[in-house]
Short mmCIF file of C-alpha atoms in Angstrom, two decimals:
data_model
loop_
_atom_site.label_atom_id
_atom_site.label_comp_id
_atom_site.label_asym_id
_atom_site.label_seq_id
_atom_site.Cartn_x
_atom_site.Cartn_y
_atom_site.Cartn_z
CA MET A 15 51.84 112.77 118.53
CA SER A 16 55.86 113.75 119.46
CA THR A 17 55.45 113.62 123.15
CA VAL A 18 54.30 110.04 122.53
CA ARG A 19 56.75 109.36 119.64
CA GLY A 20 59.86 110.87 122.08
CA ALA A 21 58.33 108.42 125.08
CA ARG A 22 58.42 105.59 122.72
CA GLU A 23 62.28 105.94 122.09
CA ARG A 24 63.09 107.21 125.57
CA ALA A 25 61.49 103.62 126.32
CA ARG A 26 63.49 101.81 123.88
CA ILE A 27 66.64 103.53 124.63
CA GLU A 28 66.35 102.62 128.25
CA ILE A 29 65.25 98.86 127.68
CA THR A 30 68.09 98.90 124.56
CA ALA A 31 70.89 99.63 127.96
CA ALA A 32 69.10 97.10 129.74
CA ILE A 33 69.40 94.11 127.51
CA LYS A 34 73.17 94.93 127.16
CA ASP A 35 74.11 95.52 130.98
CA GLU A 36 72.66 91.81 131.39
CA ALA A 37 74.24 90.46 128.52
CA LYS A 38 77.58 91.88 129.76
CA LYS A 39 76.83 90.40 133.19
CA GLN A 40 76.34 86.82 130.97
CA LEU A 41 79.71 87.66 129.14
CA ALA A 42 81.49 88.27 132.68
CA ALA A 43 79.74 84.80 134.04
CA GLU A 44 79.62 82.91 131.09
CA GLY A 45 81.87 83.78 128.17
CA ALA A 46 80.37 85.36 124.73
CA ALA A 47 80.36 81.80 123.54
CA LYS A 48 77.39 81.22 125.43
CA LEU A 49 75.50 84.37 125.35
CA SER A 50 72.02 83.54 125.26
CA LEU A 51 68.84 86.20 124.41
CA ARG A 52 66.45 83.48 126.04
CA ALA A 53 68.57 83.98 129.35
CA VAL A 54 69.03 87.55 128.89
CA ALA A 55 65.33 87.98 128.37
CA ARG A 56 64.72 85.50 131.14
CA GLU A 57 66.58 87.06 133.91
CA LEU A 58 65.15 91.04 132.86
CA GLY A 59 61.61 89.18 133.15
CA MET A 60 60.94 89.71 129.16
CA ALA A 61 59.22 87.30 126.64
CA SER A 62 61.57 86.11 124.07
CA SER A 63 59.70 87.75 121.32
CA ALA A 64 59.98 90.71 122.73
CA LEU A 65 63.72 90.78 123.21
CA TYR A 66 63.87 89.80 119.72
CA ARG A 67 61.85 93.52 118.40
CA TYR A 68 65.63 94.64 119.75
CA PHE A 69 68.04 92.34 118.89
CA PRO A 70 66.95 89.56 115.95
CA SER A 71 69.48 87.62 117.17
CA ARG A 72 72.24 86.74 119.04
CA ASP A 73 74.73 87.83 116.50
CA GLU A 74 73.15 91.16 116.19
CA LEU A 75 73.77 91.61 120.35
CA LEU A 76 77.64 90.33 120.12
CA THR A 77 77.88 92.71 117.18
CA ALA A 78 76.37 95.88 119.33
CA LEU A 79 78.37 94.88 122.24
CA ILE A 80 81.31 94.40 120.47
CA VAL A 81 81.02 98.00 118.54
CA ASP A 82 80.35 99.64 122.46
CA ALA A 83 83.51 97.84 123.56
CA TYR A 84 85.58 99.27 120.57
CA ASP A 85 83.98 102.72 121.13
CA SER A 86 84.98 102.95 124.69
CA VAL A 87 88.51 102.03 124.20
CA GLY A 88 88.67 104.04 121.35
CA ALA A 89 87.06 107.22 123.43
CA SER A 90 90.07 106.38 126.04
CA ALA A 91 92.61 106.76 124.09
CA GLU A 92 91.39 109.91 121.87
CA ALA A 93 90.84 112.06 125.26
CA ALA A 94 94.52 110.82 126.50
CA HIS A 95 95.81 112.36 123.09
CA ARG A 96 93.52 114.99 123.37
CA ALA A 97 95.16 115.92 126.72
CA ALA A 98 98.58 115.31 126.24
CA ARG A 99 98.17 117.55 122.81
CA ALA A 100 96.99 120.10 125.03
CA GLU A 101 99.90 119.85 127.30
CA ASP A 102 102.04 120.43 124.19
CA ALA A 103 103.86 116.90 125.50
CA SER A 104 106.66 116.05 123.34
CA PRO A 105 105.87 112.77 120.84
CA LEU A 106 107.15 110.10 123.33
CA ALA A 107 105.07 111.59 125.85
CA ARG A 108 101.79 111.65 124.25
CA TRP A 109 102.12 108.30 122.80
CA LEU A 110 103.19 106.99 126.25
CA ALA A 111 99.59 109.03 127.62
CA VAL A 112 97.86 107.09 124.84
CA THR A 113 99.15 103.52 125.47
CA ARG A 114 98.47 103.93 129.13
CA ALA A 115 94.99 105.08 128.68
CA VAL A 116 94.36 101.49 126.50
CA ARG A 117 95.60 99.45 128.97
CA ASP A 118 93.87 101.16 132.06
CA TRP A 119 90.95 100.88 130.02
CA ALA A 120 91.70 96.78 129.57
CA LEU A 121 92.13 95.89 133.35
CA ALA A 122 88.73 98.40 134.18
CA HIS A 123 86.88 96.08 131.76
CA PRO A 124 88.14 92.65 130.79
CA HIS A 125 85.32 90.79 129.95
CA GLU A 126 84.66 93.78 127.17
CA TYR A 127 88.32 93.52 126.11
CA ALA A 128 87.96 89.66 125.82
CA LEU A 129 85.33 89.85 123.94
CA ILE A 130 86.84 92.29 120.87
CA TYR A 131 90.44 91.33 121.73
CA GLY A 132 90.64 87.24 123.00
CA SER A 133 89.29 84.44 121.51
CA PRO A 134 86.79 84.69 118.61
CA VAL A 135 83.78 83.43 119.38
CA PRO A 136 82.33 80.06 117.64
CA GLY A 137 79.71 80.48 114.79
CA TYR A 138 80.06 84.42 114.88
CA SER A 139 81.58 86.46 112.15
CA ALA A 140 82.35 90.39 112.59
CA PRO A 141 80.17 92.49 110.01
CA GLN A 142 81.80 95.97 108.18
CA THR A 143 80.14 97.88 110.48
CA THR A 144 82.42 96.69 113.24
CA ILE A 145 85.91 97.79 111.44
CA GLY A 146 85.52 101.53 111.99
CA PRO A 147 85.33 101.57 115.83
CA ALA A 148 87.67 98.52 116.02
CA SER A 149 90.52 101.36 113.80
CA ARG A 150 89.89 103.85 116.11
CA VAL A 151 93.10 103.24 118.67
CA ALA A 152 95.22 102.49 115.78
CA HIS A 153 93.86 105.86 114.20
CA VAL A 154 95.31 107.54 117.34
CA LEU A 155 98.37 105.95 117.22
CA ILE A 156 98.75 107.15 113.50
CA ALA A 157 97.82 110.40 114.70
CA VAL A 158 101.25 110.45 117.54
CA ALA A 159 103.17 109.69 114.76
CA ALA A 160 101.76 111.66 112.24
CA ASP A 161 102.09 114.95 114.98
CA ALA A 162 105.51 113.77 115.18
CA TYR A 163 106.60 113.94 111.73
CA ARG A 164 105.15 117.22 111.19
CA THR A 165 107.28 118.84 113.89
CA GLU A 166 110.42 116.89 113.26
CA GLY A 167 109.44 114.31 115.77
CA LEU A 168 109.49 111.23 114.08
CA THR A 169 112.84 109.56 112.89
CA PRO A 170 111.41 106.21 111.61
CA PRO A 171 114.19 103.40 111.37
CA PRO A 172 115.34 102.34 107.30
CA LEU A 173 113.11 100.73 105.49
CA ALA A 174 114.34 96.75 103.70
CA GLY A 175 114.23 97.29 99.91
CA ASP A 176 111.93 94.05 99.88
CA LEU A 177 109.22 95.66 102.19
CA ARG A 178 109.14 99.10 100.27
CA ALA A 179 106.27 98.05 98.12
CA GLU A 180 103.99 96.70 101.11
CA ALA A 181 104.70 99.96 103.23
CA GLU A 182 103.97 102.15 100.74
CA ARG A 183 100.47 100.84 100.36
CA LEU A 184 100.37 100.56 103.69
CA VAL A 185 101.13 104.30 104.46
CA ALA A 186 98.30 105.20 101.12
CA ASP A 187 95.55 103.22 103.02
CA PHE A 188 95.98 103.57 106.70
CA ALA A 189 98.59 106.78 107.34
CA PRO A 190 98.65 109.26 104.21
CA GLY A 191 101.12 111.55 104.72
CA LEU A 192 103.55 109.44 106.69
CA PRO A 193 106.74 108.31 105.40
CA ALA A 194 106.56 104.27 104.00
CA GLU A 195 109.47 103.63 106.54
CA SER A 196 106.90 104.56 109.57
CA ALA A 197 104.64 101.83 108.32
CA ALA A 198 106.63 98.64 109.66
CA PRO A 199 107.12 99.76 112.96
CA LEU A 200 103.81 101.12 113.49
CA VAL A 201 102.32 97.87 112.45
CA ALA A 202 104.21 96.27 114.93
CA ALA A 203 104.09 98.53 117.62
CA TRP A 204 100.08 98.15 117.37
CA SER A 205 100.53 94.30 117.60
CA GLN A 206 103.34 94.10 120.42
CA LEU A 207 101.01 97.17 122.26
CA PHE A 208 98.02 94.15 122.37
CA GLY A 209 100.04 91.47 122.90
CA LEU A 210 101.73 93.19 125.83
CA ILE A 211 97.68 94.13 127.29
CA SER A 212 96.86 90.78 126.68
CA SER A 213 99.24 88.99 128.22
CA GLU A 214 98.58 90.67 131.45
CA VAL A 215 94.92 90.80 131.52
CA PHE A 216 94.47 87.26 130.77
CA GLY A 217 97.00 85.80 133.32
CA GLN A 218 100.18 85.32 131.52
CA PHE A 219 102.51 87.50 133.51
CA HIS A 220 101.41 85.85 136.47
CA ARG A 221 104.67 84.84 138.74
CA VAL A 222 106.84 86.27 135.99
CA VAL A 223 105.88 89.91 135.79
CA GLU A 224 105.16 91.59 139.20
CA ASN A 225 105.85 95.04 138.87
CA ARG A 226 103.72 94.98 136.06
CA GLU A 227 102.97 99.05 135.57
CA VAL A 228 106.77 100.14 135.41
CA PHE A 229 107.22 96.97 133.03
CA PHE A 230 104.04 97.96 130.57
CA ARG A 231 106.10 101.62 130.72
CA GLU A 232 109.41 100.26 129.97
CA ALA A 233 107.69 98.50 127.27
CA VAL A 234 105.60 100.93 125.18
CA THR A 235 108.47 103.53 125.73
CA ALA A 236 110.89 101.00 123.90
CA LEU A 237 107.98 100.31 121.23
CA GLY A 238 107.53 104.53 120.71
CA LEU A 239 111.22 105.04 120.41
CA ALA A 240 111.34 102.11 117.33
CA VAL A 241 108.74 104.13 115.69
CA GLY A 242 110.90 106.77 115.87
CA LEU A 243 109.17 108.99 118.44
CA ARG A 244 111.71 111.67 119.96
CA GLY A 245 111.25 112.49 123.65
CA ALA A 246 111.05 116.04 126.07
CA GLY A 247 111.47 119.24 123.86
CA ALA A 248 111.88 117.76 120.31
CA ALA A 249 108.71 119.25 118.99
CA ARG A 250 109.29 122.68 120.48
CA ARG A 251 113.08 122.61 119.46
CA SER A 252 111.85 122.25 115.81
CA GLY A 253 109.54 125.50 115.56
CA GLY A 254 106.67 123.66 114.34
CA LYS A 255 108.66 122.80 110.99
CA ARG A 256 108.05 119.78 108.75
CA PRO A 257 111.23 117.88 107.91
CA PRO A 258 111.83 117.72 104.19
CA THR A 259 110.25 114.75 102.18
CA PRO A 260 113.73 112.56 101.17
#
């Protein structure tokens, strides 16, 4: 009985993967707004009623693709952070490694990137299940700043008085342990990172920025410095001590 159940589970996994692969082809050819379960079923030689057993609606298939895309770019950012940590890279170097990994993923997966960071899909409302996967890149950027703060590698800029309440809420909700001063520059850097990548992926840099890799490196370096990250040697010179709380 367990052998039969195992075979069925493997078959379900394989068919689910095939459905997603065909849906990705449709995303590339037609865009998310035109994704059709019937078209996917037709290309796979399945009856529409059979496909509905795997994904009861277009929105459920879209959600699966969105979660997969967020998980994929998040995994790339996390892997880059782990590698930079293992090399005892400076806070700024870790930031550069993570942001470069996100850009590399976007350039390698432009249609998946467009699905999660492009125009909203008409009629689709993302469910709560997308929030965790969507937060993975942001959590890595926060982790870079948190590592730096623990080793005196973070010097955030002064905080405007009228922003303190909002900043304190942000760090309490998303970055416990970081000073309130880090909230605004981190949010700004996160949003500007995806603005840079989107401009490249969606063609806004055409005939404007030619050496895009160097431009990106310089731009995200400036973002990291604005967050307050220090360059090479800062973490090692600190001896691993956390700065005193203001």
